[in-house]
PDB file of C-alpha atoms in Angstrom:
ATOM      1  CA  MET A  16       0.000   0.000   0.000  1.00 45.00           C
ATOM      2  CA  LYS A  17       1.385   3.410  -0.973  1.00 49.00           C
ATOM      3  CA  GLN A  18       1.663   6.380   1.335  1.00 49.00           C
ATOM      4  CA  SER A  19      -0.605   8.419  -0.942  1.00 49.00           C
ATOM      5  CA  SER A  20      -3.270   5.695  -0.880  1.00 48.00           C
ATOM      6  CA  LEU A  21      -3.257   5.820   2.920  1.00 46.00           C
ATOM      7  CA  GLY A  22      -4.068   9.519   2.805  1.00 46.00           C
ATOM      8  CA  LEU A  23      -0.887  10.439   4.681  1.00 47.00           C
ATOM      9  CA  SER A  24       0.396  12.896   2.081  1.00 53.00           C
ATOM     10  CA  ASN A  25      -0.066  16.430   3.374  1.00 55.00           C
ATOM     11  CA  THR A  26       0.250  18.171   0.005  1.00 60.00           C
ATOM     12  CA  THR A  27      -1.468  17.980  -3.352  1.00 65.00           C
ATOM     13  CA  LYS A  28       0.837  20.421  -5.142  1.00 76.00           C
ATOM     14  CA  ARG A  29       2.234  19.197  -8.455  1.00 80.00           C
ATOM     15  CA  THR A  30       5.894  20.125  -8.086  1.00 88.00           C
ATOM     16  CA  ARG A  31       8.240  20.532 -11.032  1.00 91.00           C
ATOM     17  CA  LYS A  32      10.114  17.382 -10.001  1.00 92.00           C
ATOM     18  CA  ARG A  33       6.939  15.336 -10.053  1.00 93.00           C
ATOM     19  CA  GLU A  34       5.780  16.849 -13.346  1.00 94.00           C
ATOM     20  CA  PHE A  35       9.167  16.048 -14.880  1.00 95.00           C
ATOM     21  CA  LEU A  36       9.140  12.463 -13.586  1.00 96.00           C
ATOM     22  CA  ASP A  37       5.573  11.909 -14.777  1.00 95.00           C
ATOM     23  CA  SER A  38       6.607  13.007 -18.287  1.00 94.00           C
ATOM     24  CA  MET A  39       9.658  10.749 -18.356  1.00 96.00           C
ATOM     25  CA  GLU A  40       7.622   7.849 -16.980  1.00 96.00           C
ATOM     26  CA  LEU A  41       5.597   7.950 -20.192  1.00 95.00           C
ATOM     27  CA  VAL A  42       8.379   8.440 -22.760  1.00 95.00           C
ATOM     28  CA  VAL A  43      11.185   6.153 -21.528  1.00 97.00           C
ATOM     29  CA  PRO A  44      10.958   2.690 -23.171  1.00 96.00           C
ATOM     30  CA  TRP A  45      11.185   0.842 -19.861  1.00 97.00           C
ATOM     31  CA  ALA A  46      10.314  -2.628 -21.122  1.00 96.00           C
ATOM     32  CA  GLU A  47      12.938  -2.553 -23.870  1.00 97.00           C
ATOM     33  CA  LEU A  48      15.664  -1.215 -21.598  1.00 97.00           C
ATOM     34  CA  VAL A  49      14.931  -3.705 -18.819  1.00 96.00           C
ATOM     35  CA  SER A  50      15.052  -6.559 -21.357  1.00 96.00           C
ATOM     36  CA  LEU A  51      18.407  -5.229 -22.538  1.00 97.00           C
ATOM     37  CA  ILE A  52      19.976  -5.205 -19.053  1.00 96.00           C
ATOM     38  CA  GLU A  53      18.365  -8.224 -17.364  1.00 94.00           C
ATOM     39  CA  PRO A  54      20.629 -10.873 -18.990  1.00 94.00           C
ATOM     40  CA  TYR A  55      23.622  -9.230 -17.274  1.00 93.00           C
ATOM     41  CA  ALA A  56      21.981  -8.667 -13.872  1.00 89.00           C
ATOM     42  CA  PRO A  57      22.377 -11.061 -10.886  1.00 75.00           C
ATOM     43  CA  GLU A  58      19.562 -13.552 -10.614  1.00 66.00           C
ATOM     44  CA  CYS A  59      17.206 -13.821  -7.673  1.00 53.00           C
ATOM     45  CA  GLY A  60      16.859 -16.986  -5.625  1.00 47.00           C
ATOM     46  CA  ARG A  61      20.215 -16.793  -3.879  1.00 56.00           C
ATOM     47  CA  ARG A  62      20.601 -16.872  -0.100  1.00 56.00           C
ATOM     48  CA  GLY A  63      20.350 -13.665   1.917  1.00 53.00           C
ATOM     49  CA  GLN A  64      18.778 -10.419   0.797  1.00 59.00           C
ATOM     50  CA  GLN A  65      17.508 -10.624  -2.763  1.00 61.00           C
ATOM     51  CA  PRO A  66      18.918  -8.172  -5.355  1.00 79.00           C
ATOM     52  CA  PHE A  67      16.727  -5.260  -6.357  1.00 90.00           C
ATOM     53  CA  SER A  68      14.999  -5.569  -9.718  1.00 92.00           C
ATOM     54  CA  VAL A  69      16.562  -4.056 -12.823  1.00 95.00           C
ATOM     55  CA  GLN A  70      13.468  -1.869 -13.215  1.00 95.00           C
ATOM     56  CA  ILE A  71      14.028  -0.240  -9.812  1.00 96.00           C
ATOM     57  CA  LEU A  72      17.776   0.238 -10.220  1.00 96.00           C
ATOM     58  CA  LEU A  73      17.434   1.595 -13.765  1.00 97.00           C
ATOM     59  CA  ARG A  74      14.903   4.176 -12.617  1.00 98.00           C
ATOM     60  CA  ILE A  75      17.251   5.204  -9.803  1.00 98.00           C
ATOM     61  CA  HIS A  76      20.183   5.382 -12.230  1.00 98.00           C
ATOM     62  CA  PHE A  77      18.228   7.692 -14.534  1.00 98.00           C
ATOM     63  CA  MET A  78      17.196   9.925 -11.636  1.00 98.00           C
ATOM     64  CA  GLN A  79      20.886  10.299 -10.785  1.00 98.00           C
ATOM     65  CA  GLN A  80      21.461  11.705 -14.272  1.00 97.00           C
ATOM     66  CA  TRP A  81      18.412  13.961 -14.288  1.00 97.00           C
ATOM     67  CA  PHE A  82      19.052  15.491 -10.861  1.00 97.00           C
ATOM     68  CA  LYS A  83      22.873  15.395 -10.677  1.00 96.00           C
ATOM     69  CA  LEU A  84      23.084  13.049  -7.690  1.00 96.00           C
ATOM     70  CA  SER A  85      26.038  10.970  -6.518  1.00 96.00           C
ATOM     71  CA  ASP A  86      25.501   7.438  -5.195  1.00 96.00           C
ATOM     72  CA  PRO A  87      25.327   8.526  -1.503  1.00 96.00           C
ATOM     73  CA  ALA A  88      23.157  11.544  -2.392  1.00 97.00           C
ATOM     74  CA  MET A  89      20.800   9.324  -4.372  1.00 97.00           C
ATOM     75  CA  GLU A  90      20.348   6.965  -1.407  1.00 97.00           C
ATOM     76  CA  GLU A  91      19.545   9.908   0.870  1.00 96.00           C
ATOM     77  CA  ALA A  92      17.162  11.399  -1.688  1.00 96.00           C
ATOM     78  CA  LEU A  93      15.219   8.127  -1.818  1.00 95.00           C
ATOM     79  CA  HIS A  94      14.716   8.395   1.943  1.00 93.00           C
ATOM     80  CA  ASP A  95      13.847  12.105   1.831  1.00 92.00           C
ATOM     81  CA  VAL A  96      11.823  12.651  -1.365  1.00 93.00           C
ATOM     82  CA  PRO A  97       8.521  10.754  -1.779  1.00 92.00           C
ATOM     83  CA  ALA A  98       8.378  11.603  -5.493  1.00 93.00           C
ATOM     84  CA  PHE A  99      11.675   9.775  -6.035  1.00 95.00           C
ATOM     85  CA  ARG A 100      10.464   6.691  -4.175  1.00 94.00           C
ATOM     86  CA  ASP A 101       7.214   6.695  -6.144  1.00 94.00           C
ATOM     87  CA  PHE A 102       9.086   6.903  -9.440  1.00 96.00           C
ATOM     88  CA  ALA A 103      11.477   4.106  -8.432  1.00 96.00           C
ATOM     89  CA  GLY A 104       8.567   1.898  -7.340  1.00 93.00           C
ATOM     90  CA  LEU A 105       9.584   1.930  -3.665  1.00 91.00           C
ATOM     91  CA  SER A 106       6.513   3.517  -2.115  1.00 78.00           C
ATOM     92  CA  HIS A 107       5.361   0.457  -0.155  1.00 73.00           C
ATOM     93  CA  TRP A 108       5.971   0.558   3.569  1.00 61.00           C
ATOM     94  CA  ASP A 109       7.637  -2.848   3.777  1.00 63.00           C
ATOM     95  CA  GLU A 110      10.194  -2.244   0.998  1.00 72.00           C
ATOM     96  CA  HIS A 111      13.896  -1.663   1.572  1.00 87.00           C
ATOM     97  CA  ILE A 112      15.675   1.325   0.007  1.00 93.00           C
ATOM     98  CA  PRO A 113      18.742   0.439  -2.114  1.00 94.00           C
ATOM     99  CA  SER A 114      21.991   1.434  -0.431  1.00 94.00           C
ATOM    100  CA  GLU A 115      24.648   3.476  -2.170  1.00 95.00           C
ATOM    101  CA  SER A 116      26.578   0.205  -2.639  1.00 94.00           C
ATOM    102  CA  SER A 117      23.667  -1.318  -4.585  1.00 94.00           C
ATOM    103  CA  ILE A 118      23.428   1.819  -6.712  1.00 96.00           C
ATOM    104  CA  LEU A 119      27.187   1.719  -7.309  1.00 96.00           C
ATOM    105  CA  ARG A 120      27.167  -1.964  -8.306  1.00 94.00           C
ATOM    106  CA  PHE A 121      24.416  -1.350 -10.857  1.00 96.00           C
ATOM    107  CA  ARG A 122      26.413   1.502 -12.421  1.00 96.00           C
ATOM    108  CA  HIS A 123      29.492  -0.732 -12.576  1.00 96.00           C
ATOM    109  CA  LEU A 124      27.405  -3.427 -14.260  1.00 96.00           C
ATOM    110  CA  LEU A 125      26.372  -0.953 -16.982  1.00 97.00           C
ATOM    111  CA  GLU A 126      29.981   0.174 -17.426  1.00 96.00           C
ATOM    112  CA  ARG A 127      31.414  -3.343 -17.466  1.00 95.00           C
ATOM    113  CA  HIS A 128      29.118  -4.527 -20.246  1.00 96.00           C
ATOM    114  CA  LYS A 129      29.159  -1.203 -22.167  1.00 96.00           C
ATOM    115  CA  LEU A 130      25.395  -0.946 -21.854  1.00 97.00           C
ATOM    116  CA  ALA A 131      25.277   2.862 -22.072  1.00 97.00           C
ATOM    117  CA  GLU A 132      25.891   2.656 -25.836  1.00 97.00           C
ATOM    118  CA  GLN A 133      23.163   0.027 -26.139  1.00 97.00           C
ATOM    119  CA  ILE A 134      20.768   2.209 -24.129  1.00 98.00           C
ATOM    120  CA  LEU A 135      21.377   5.033 -26.621  1.00 97.00           C
ATOM    121  CA  ALA A 136      20.825   2.622 -29.530  1.00 96.00           C
ATOM    122  CA  THR A 137      17.581   1.330 -27.975  1.00 97.00           C
ATOM    123  CA  VAL A 138      16.272   4.858 -27.430  1.00 96.00           C
ATOM    124  CA  ASN A 139      17.156   5.825 -30.994  1.00 95.00           C
ATOM    125  CA  ALA A 140      15.459   2.716 -32.366  1.00 93.00           C
ATOM    126  CA  LEU A 141      12.270   3.844 -30.605  1.00 92.00           C
ATOM    127  CA  LEU A 142      12.630   7.351 -32.043  1.00 92.00           C
ATOM    128  CA  GLN A 143      13.218   5.977 -35.532  1.00 90.00           C
ATOM    129  CA  ALA A 144      10.103   3.829 -35.236  1.00 89.00           C
ATOM    130  CA  LYS A 145       8.187   7.029 -34.448  1.00 86.00           C
ATOM    131  CA  GLY A 146       9.707   8.750 -37.500  1.00 83.00           C
ATOM    132  CA  LEU A 147      11.744  11.207 -35.421  1.00 82.00           C
ATOM    133  CA  GLN A 148      15.166  10.571 -36.976  1.00 73.00           C
ATOM    134  CA  LEU A 149      15.451  11.032 -40.728  1.00 68.00           C
ATOM    135  CA  LYS A 150      19.182  10.282 -41.063  1.00 73.00           C
ATOM    136  CA  ALA A 151      19.564  12.522 -44.127  1.00 80.00           C
ATOM    137  CA  GLY A 152      22.343  14.615 -42.634  1.00 92.00           C
ATOM    138  CA  THR A 153      24.526  14.921 -39.558  1.00 95.00           C
ATOM    139  CA  VAL A 154      25.765  17.927 -37.592  1.00 96.00           C
ATOM    140  CA  VAL A 155      28.905  17.437 -35.494  1.00 97.00           C
ATOM    141  CA  ASP A 156      30.261  19.458 -32.606  1.00 97.00           C
ATOM    142  CA  ALA A 157      32.100  19.084 -29.303  1.00 96.00           C
ATOM    143  CA  THR A 158      31.853  20.635 -25.865  1.00 95.00           C
ATOM    144  CA  LEU A 159      34.331  20.853 -23.007  1.00 95.00           C
ATOM    145  CA  ILE A 160      33.410  19.201 -19.703  1.00 96.00           C
ATOM    146  CA  ALA A 161      35.420  20.519 -16.781  1.00 94.00           C
ATOM    147  CA  ALA A 162      37.304  18.210 -14.417  1.00 93.00           C
ATOM    148  CA  PRO A 163      38.709  18.994 -10.947  1.00 88.00           C
ATOM    149  CA  SER A 164      42.185  20.484 -11.359  1.00 82.00           C
ATOM    150  CA  SER A 165      43.058  20.121  -7.678  1.00 78.00           C
ATOM    151  CA  THR A 166      45.752  17.665  -6.583  1.00 76.00           C
ATOM    152  CA  LYS A 167      44.324  17.356  -3.063  1.00 69.00           C
ATOM    153  CA  ASN A 168      43.352  13.714  -3.417  1.00 70.00           C
ATOM    154  CA  GLN A 169      44.644  10.288  -2.446  1.00 72.00           C
ATOM    155  CA  LYS A 170      47.194  10.110  -5.271  1.00 72.00           C
ATOM    156  CA  GLY A 171      48.180  13.770  -5.081  1.00 73.00           C
ATOM    157  CA  GLU A 172      47.731  14.303  -8.818  1.00 84.00           C
ATOM    158  CA  ARG A 173      45.204  15.412 -11.367  1.00 88.00           C
ATOM    159  CA  ASP A 174      43.338  12.861 -13.411  1.00 90.00           C
ATOM    160  CA  PRO A 175      45.973  11.734 -15.990  1.00 91.00           C
ATOM    161  CA  GLU A 176      43.276  11.065 -18.602  1.00 93.00           C
ATOM    162  CA  MET A 177      42.075  14.677 -18.516  1.00 94.00           C
ATOM    163  CA  HIS A 178      44.026  17.420 -20.286  1.00 92.00           C
ATOM    164  CA  GLN A 179      44.087  21.138 -20.859  1.00 90.00           C
ATOM    165  CA  SER A 180      42.478  22.746 -23.884  1.00 88.00           C
ATOM    166  CA  LYS A 181      42.466  26.338 -25.030  1.00 82.00           C
ATOM    167  CA  LYS A 182      39.276  27.994 -26.231  1.00 81.00           C
ATOM    168  CA  GLY A 183      39.754  31.586 -27.268  1.00 77.00           C
ATOM    169  CA  ASN A 184      42.129  33.051 -24.697  1.00 83.00           C
ATOM    170  CA  GLN A 185      40.911  30.783 -21.880  1.00 87.00           C
ATOM    171  CA  TRP A 186      42.449  27.491 -20.776  1.00 88.00           C
ATOM    172  CA  TYR A 187      40.211  24.639 -19.585  1.00 90.00           C
ATOM    173  CA  PHE A 188      41.050  21.322 -17.899  1.00 94.00           C
ATOM    174  CA  GLY A 189      38.885  18.292 -18.506  1.00 95.00           C
ATOM    175  CA  MET A 190      37.484  16.179 -21.324  1.00 96.00           C
ATOM    176  CA  LYS A 191      35.480  16.669 -24.496  1.00 97.00           C
ATOM    177  CA  ALA A 192      32.137  15.219 -25.494  1.00 97.00           C
ATOM    178  CA  HIS A 193      31.923  14.884 -29.286  1.00 98.00           C
ATOM    179  CA  ILE A 194      28.461  14.269 -30.726  1.00 97.00           C
ATOM    180  CA  GLY A 195      26.786  13.702 -34.050  1.00 97.00           C
ATOM    181  CA  VAL A 196      23.135  14.761 -34.278  1.00 96.00           C
ATOM    182  CA  ASP A 197      20.466  14.364 -36.914  1.00 94.00           C
ATOM    183  CA  ALA A 198      20.411  17.537 -38.998  1.00 92.00           C
ATOM    184  CA  ASP A 199      16.619  17.567 -39.115  1.00 90.00           C
ATOM    185  CA  SER A 200      15.528  16.608 -35.588  1.00 90.00           C
ATOM    186  CA  GLY A 201      18.619  17.572 -33.576  1.00 93.00           C
ATOM    187  CA  LEU A 202      18.615  14.177 -31.834  1.00 95.00           C
ATOM    188  CA  VAL A 203      21.959  12.600 -30.904  1.00 96.00           C
ATOM    189  CA  HIS A 204      22.971   9.391 -32.666  1.00 95.00           C
ATOM    190  CA  SER A 205      26.735   9.234 -31.963  1.00 96.00           C
ATOM    191  CA  VAL A 206      28.832  10.118 -28.890  1.00 97.00           C
ATOM    192  CA  ARG A 207      32.574  10.021 -28.306  1.00 97.00           C
ATOM    193  CA  GLY A 208      34.481  10.987 -25.159  1.00 97.00           C
ATOM    194  CA  THR A 209      38.105  12.144 -25.384  1.00 97.00           C
ATOM    195  CA  SER A 210      40.672  14.124 -23.440  1.00 96.00           C
ATOM    196  CA  GLY A 211      40.287  17.882 -23.619  1.00 94.00           C
ATOM    197  CA  ASN A 212      43.319  18.326 -25.861  1.00 93.00           C
ATOM    198  CA  VAL A 213      41.976  16.204 -28.752  1.00 95.00           C
ATOM    199  CA  ASN A 214      41.155  18.396 -31.749  1.00 94.00           C
ATOM    200  CA  ASP A 215      37.507  18.344 -32.795  1.00 95.00           C
ATOM    201  CA  VAL A 216      38.318  17.445 -36.400  1.00 96.00           C
ATOM    202  CA  VAL A 217      40.052  14.197 -35.312  1.00 96.00           C
ATOM    203  CA  GLU A 218      36.754  12.670 -34.150  1.00 96.00           C
ATOM    204  CA  ALA A 219      34.492  14.190 -36.811  1.00 96.00           C
ATOM    205  CA  ASN A 220      34.259  11.273 -39.228  1.00 96.00           C
ATOM    206  CA  SER A 221      33.757   8.742 -36.429  1.00 96.00           C
ATOM    207  CA  LEU A 222      30.552  10.604 -35.502  1.00 96.00           C
ATOM    208  CA  LEU A 223      28.861   9.799 -38.826  1.00 94.00           C
ATOM    209  CA  HIS A 224      26.479   6.841 -38.895  1.00 91.00           C
ATOM    210  CA  GLY A 225      27.256   6.035 -42.559  1.00 88.00           C
ATOM    211  CA  GLN A 226      23.833   6.644 -44.086  1.00 89.00           C
ATOM    212  CA  GLU A 227      23.949  10.440 -44.360  1.00 91.00           C
ATOM    213  CA  THR A 228      24.721  12.313 -47.567  1.00 92.00           C
ATOM    214  CA  ASP A 229      25.611  15.665 -45.958  1.00 94.00           C
ATOM    215  CA  ALA A 230      27.485  16.663 -42.825  1.00 95.00           C
ATOM    216  CA  PHE A 231      27.854  20.058 -41.145  1.00 95.00           C
ATOM    217  CA  GLY A 232      30.441  21.516 -38.795  1.00 95.00           C
ATOM    218  CA  ASP A 233      31.765  24.834 -37.556  1.00 93.00           C
ATOM    219  CA  ALA A 234      35.036  26.429 -38.650  1.00 91.00           C
ATOM    220  CA  GLY A 235      37.026  24.115 -36.373  1.00 91.00           C
ATOM    221  CA  TYR A 236      36.328  21.245 -38.776  1.00 95.00           C
ATOM    222  CA  GLN A 237      38.215  22.725 -41.745  1.00 92.00           C
ATOM    223  CA  GLY A 238      39.892  19.952 -43.753  1.00 93.00           C
ATOM    224  CA  VAL A 239      37.705  17.177 -42.351  1.00 95.00           C
ATOM    225  CA  ASP A 240      36.874  15.919 -45.850  1.00 93.00           C
ATOM    226  CA  ARG A 241      40.584  15.443 -46.634  1.00 94.00           C
ATOM    227  CA  ARG A 242      41.378  13.250 -43.631  1.00 95.00           C
ATOM    228  CA  PRO A 243      42.252   9.559 -44.201  1.00 94.00           C
ATOM    229  CA  ASP A 244      39.052   8.356 -42.516  1.00 94.00           C
ATOM    230  CA  ALA A 245      36.766  10.636 -44.558  1.00 93.00           C
ATOM    231  CA  ASN A 246      33.791   9.084 -46.356  1.00 92.00           C
ATOM    232  CA  LYS A 247      33.929  10.162 -49.993  1.00 91.00           C
ATOM    233  CA  ASN A 248      30.141   9.825 -50.314  1.00 92.00           C
ATOM    234  CA  VAL A 249      29.494  12.532 -47.696  1.00 94.00           C
ATOM    235  CA  ARG A 250      29.453  16.226 -48.629  1.00 94.00           C
ATOM    236  CA  TRP A 251      30.855  18.340 -45.801  1.00 95.00           C
ATOM    237  CA  HIS A 252      29.489  21.855 -45.259  1.00 93.00           C
ATOM    238  CA  VAL A 253      31.967  23.558 -42.947  1.00 92.00           C
ATOM    239  CA  ALA A 254      31.722  27.180 -41.847  1.00 89.00           C
ATOM    240  CA  MET A 255      34.270  29.645 -43.164  1.00 85.00           C
ATOM    241  CA  ARG A 256      36.843  30.972 -40.775  1.00 76.00           C
ATOM    242  CA  PRO A 257      35.782  34.462 -39.554  1.00 69.00           C
ATOM    243  CA  GLY A 258      38.794  36.206 -41.109  1.00 64.00           C
ATOM    244  CA  LEU A 259      38.218  34.701 -44.550  1.00 65.00           C
ATOM    245  CA  ARG A 260      34.509  35.452 -44.388  1.00 62.00           C
ATOM    246  CA  ARG A 261      35.147  39.101 -43.569  1.00 64.00           C
ATOM    247  CA  ALA A 262      37.576  39.355 -46.482  1.00 64.00           C
ATOM    248  CA  LEU A 263      35.088  37.871 -48.951  1.00 63.00           C
ATOM    249  CA  ASP A 264      32.064  39.634 -47.482  1.00 59.00           C
ATOM    250  CA  LYS A 265      32.865  42.993 -49.045  1.00 57.00           C
ATOM    251  CA  GLY A 266      31.004  42.205 -52.217  1.00 53.00           C
ATOM    252  CA  GLY A 267      29.270  38.955 -51.433  1.00 60.00           C
ATOM    253  CA  VAL A 268      25.630  38.798 -50.408  1.00 65.00           C
ATOM    254  CA  LEU A 269      25.484  35.196 -51.660  1.00 68.00           C
ATOM    255  CA  ILE A 270      28.312  34.104 -49.355  1.00 72.00           C
ATOM    256  CA  ASP A 271      26.579  35.678 -46.381  1.00 74.00           C
ATOM    257  CA  GLN A 272      23.308  33.890 -47.172  1.00 80.00           C
ATOM    258  CA  LEU A 273      25.106  30.563 -47.594  1.00 81.00           C
ATOM    259  CA  GLU A 274      26.912  30.921 -44.266  1.00 81.00           C
ATOM    260  CA  ARG A 275      23.694  31.892 -42.517  1.00 85.00           C
ATOM    261  CA  THR A 276      21.979  28.784 -43.900  1.00 86.00           C
ATOM    262  CA  LYS A 277      24.791  26.536 -42.683  1.00 87.00           C
ATOM    263  CA  ALA A 278      24.729  28.240 -39.280  1.00 88.00           C
ATOM    264  CA  SER A 279      20.975  27.698 -38.914  1.00 90.00           C
ATOM    265  CA  ILE A 280      21.449  23.957 -39.509  1.00 90.00           C
ATOM    266  CA  ARG A 281      24.470  23.753 -37.184  1.00 92.00           C
ATOM    267  CA  ALA A 282      22.475  25.425 -34.411  1.00 92.00           C
ATOM    268  CA  ARG A 283      20.572  22.171 -33.867  1.00 92.00           C
ATOM    269  CA  VAL A 284      23.664  20.572 -32.349  1.00 94.00           C
ATOM    270  CA  GLU A 285      23.553  23.069 -29.480  1.00 95.00           C
ATOM    271  CA  HIS A 286      20.185  21.829 -28.194  1.00 96.00           C
ATOM    272  CA  PRO A 287      21.474  18.521 -26.695  1.00 97.00           C
ATOM    273  CA  PHE A 288      24.334  20.408 -25.017  1.00 97.00           C
ATOM    274  CA  ARG A 289      21.836  22.818 -23.497  1.00 97.00           C
ATOM    275  CA  VAL A 290      19.694  19.970 -22.167  1.00 97.00           C
ATOM    276  CA  ILE A 291      22.474  18.077 -20.396  1.00 97.00           C
ATOM    277  CA  LYS A 292      24.106  21.243 -19.027  1.00 96.00           C
ATOM    278  CA  GLN A 293      21.092  23.396 -18.174  1.00 95.00           C
ATOM    279  CA  GLN A 294      18.224  20.926 -17.742  1.00 95.00           C
ATOM    280  CA  PHE A 295      20.223  18.087 -16.157  1.00 96.00           C
ATOM    281  CA  GLY A 296      22.935  20.282 -14.596  1.00 95.00           C
ATOM    282  CA  TYR A 297      25.893  18.297 -15.976  1.00 96.00           C
ATOM    283  CA  VAL A 298      28.792  20.780 -16.101  1.00 94.00           C
ATOM    284  CA  LYS A 299      31.618  18.825 -14.434  1.00 95.00           C
ATOM    285  CA  VAL A 300      32.813  15.222 -14.630  1.00 95.00           C
ATOM    286  CA  ARG A 301      31.914  13.077 -11.621  1.00 93.00           C
ATOM    287  CA  TYR A 302      34.464  10.256 -11.896  1.00 94.00           C
ATOM    288  CA  ARG A 303      38.144   9.714 -12.630  1.00 91.00           C
ATOM    289  CA  GLY A 304      39.032   8.350 -16.050  1.00 93.00           C
ATOM    290  CA  LEU A 305      37.483   8.648 -19.483  1.00 96.00           C
ATOM    291  CA  LYS A 306      35.668   5.305 -19.504  1.00 96.00           C
ATOM    292  CA  LYS A 307      33.327   6.004 -16.593  1.00 96.00           C
ATOM    293  CA  ASN A 308      32.668   9.601 -17.601  1.00 97.00           C
ATOM    294  CA  THR A 309      32.036   8.685 -21.233  1.00 97.00           C
ATOM    295  CA  ALA A 310      29.489   6.051 -20.152  1.00 97.00           C
ATOM    296  CA  GLN A 311      27.665   8.710 -18.128  1.00 98.00           C
ATOM    297  CA  ILE A 312      27.754  11.175 -21.018  1.00 98.00           C
ATOM    298  CA  VAL A 313      26.311   8.596 -23.443  1.00 98.00           C
ATOM    299  CA  THR A 314      23.458   7.911 -21.000  1.00 98.00           C
ATOM    300  CA  LEU A 315      22.835  11.643 -20.595  1.00 98.00           C
ATOM    301  CA  PHE A 316      22.512  12.137 -24.351  1.00 98.00           C
ATOM    302  CA  ALA A 317      20.146   9.149 -24.613  1.00 98.00           C
ATOM    303  CA  LEU A 318      17.964  10.799 -21.962  1.00 98.00           C
ATOM    304  CA  SER A 319      18.289  14.188 -23.662  1.00 97.00           C
ATOM    305  CA  ASN A 320      16.856  12.634 -26.847  1.00 97.00           C
ATOM    306  CA  LEU A 321      13.806  11.494 -24.916  1.00 96.00           C
ATOM    307  CA  TRP A 322      13.458  14.893 -23.247  1.00 96.00           C
ATOM    308  CA  MET A 323      13.656  16.792 -26.562  1.00 95.00           C
ATOM    309  CA  ALA A 324      11.217  14.409 -28.268  1.00 94.00           C
ATOM    310  CA  ARG A 325       8.831  14.075 -25.304  1.00 94.00           C
ATOM    311  CA  HIS A 326       6.008  16.171 -26.775  1.00 92.00           C
ATOM    312  CA  LYS A 327       5.936  14.148 -29.988  1.00 90.00           C
ATOM    313  CA  LEU A 328       6.190  10.865 -28.088  1.00 91.00           C
ATOM    314  CA  LEU A 329       3.340  11.863 -25.796  1.00 90.00           C
ATOM    315  CA  ALA A 330       1.288  12.892 -28.825  1.00 88.00           C
ATOM    316  CA  CYS A 331       1.904   9.456 -30.368  1.00 80.00           C
ATOM    317  CA  ARG A 332       0.707   7.798 -27.142  1.00 76.00           C
ATOM    318  CA  GLY A 333      -2.433   9.919 -27.232  1.00 69.00           C
ATOM    319  CA  GLN A 334      -3.169   8.897 -30.825  1.00 62.00           C
ATOM    320  CA  VAL A 335      -2.751   5.205 -29.942  1.00 55.00           C
ATOM    321  CA  ARG A 336      -5.209   5.582 -27.063  1.00 58.00           C
ATOM    322  CA  LEU A 337      -7.747   7.287 -29.314  1.00 50.00           C
ATOM    323  CA  GLN A 338      -7.418   4.535 -31.936  1.00 58.00           C
ATOM    324  CA  GLY A 339      -7.818   1.886 -29.225  1.00 57.00           C
ATOM    325  CA  ALA A 340     -10.970   3.566 -27.961  1.00 47.00           C
TER     326      ALA A 340
END
């Protein structure tokens, strides 16, 4: 029996957290994702306390990404926030709350079997089935994710897999998230995590899914079509460098219109970055090493796809209900 069914809840206000969770409850393909992970999860029937279900732990794992919570903070939040327990399916009085160790082990299971990439693929398969990814073109870009630069830790050194990178006149320390998004919908289909000093153009061609005919990038991707890994069947539309554009702009209205068109298409790649940084609050790496942080970033972009497509997915659910009626 749930707390709300007992009439013990002293508020009826629909908070933003609850509204958000109710939306994601409807758009996340829970059944498909649970089926993906269950073959790797420990089986029940052993002696002692039984492991929590994949459904519960996956919901908790996603809440960690949405609300920027560490393993200990997530355990405390489950004790403190009824909306989190309801979403995880832990609202019954006789149910145990997963400890931070259980939450940690589930994350390690996802990392060990590289399931973050498969979660992204499963989400994108759902979106394709709904007609939300056209795959006609790809826009590529990268963003810097800061890492702690302090050496006040057990090893007395900075993370050796993170590096400095210069953007403008400012130096940053951390890693880069490189993404390829659908040029029409702005949904992410490819993610790569590298050290902060890796040039954007190095990863550009690895972000293509192979079915596009056109690809777009900013001025930092100059020469991408001449690299050894370039696909000759893809036409690259790369922005001019500002200095060259100013030199040619003196008599060229056509050049200005062309650059504006390319910029309007490239702008779609900024939307996933905005979601994970502003909506989900992901602005700094949580773990040491590229592997763990890249797995988290891939999961975040899978969830950002669902967040950006939520209105269309909810509309599709509404149409199915009407047809069923």
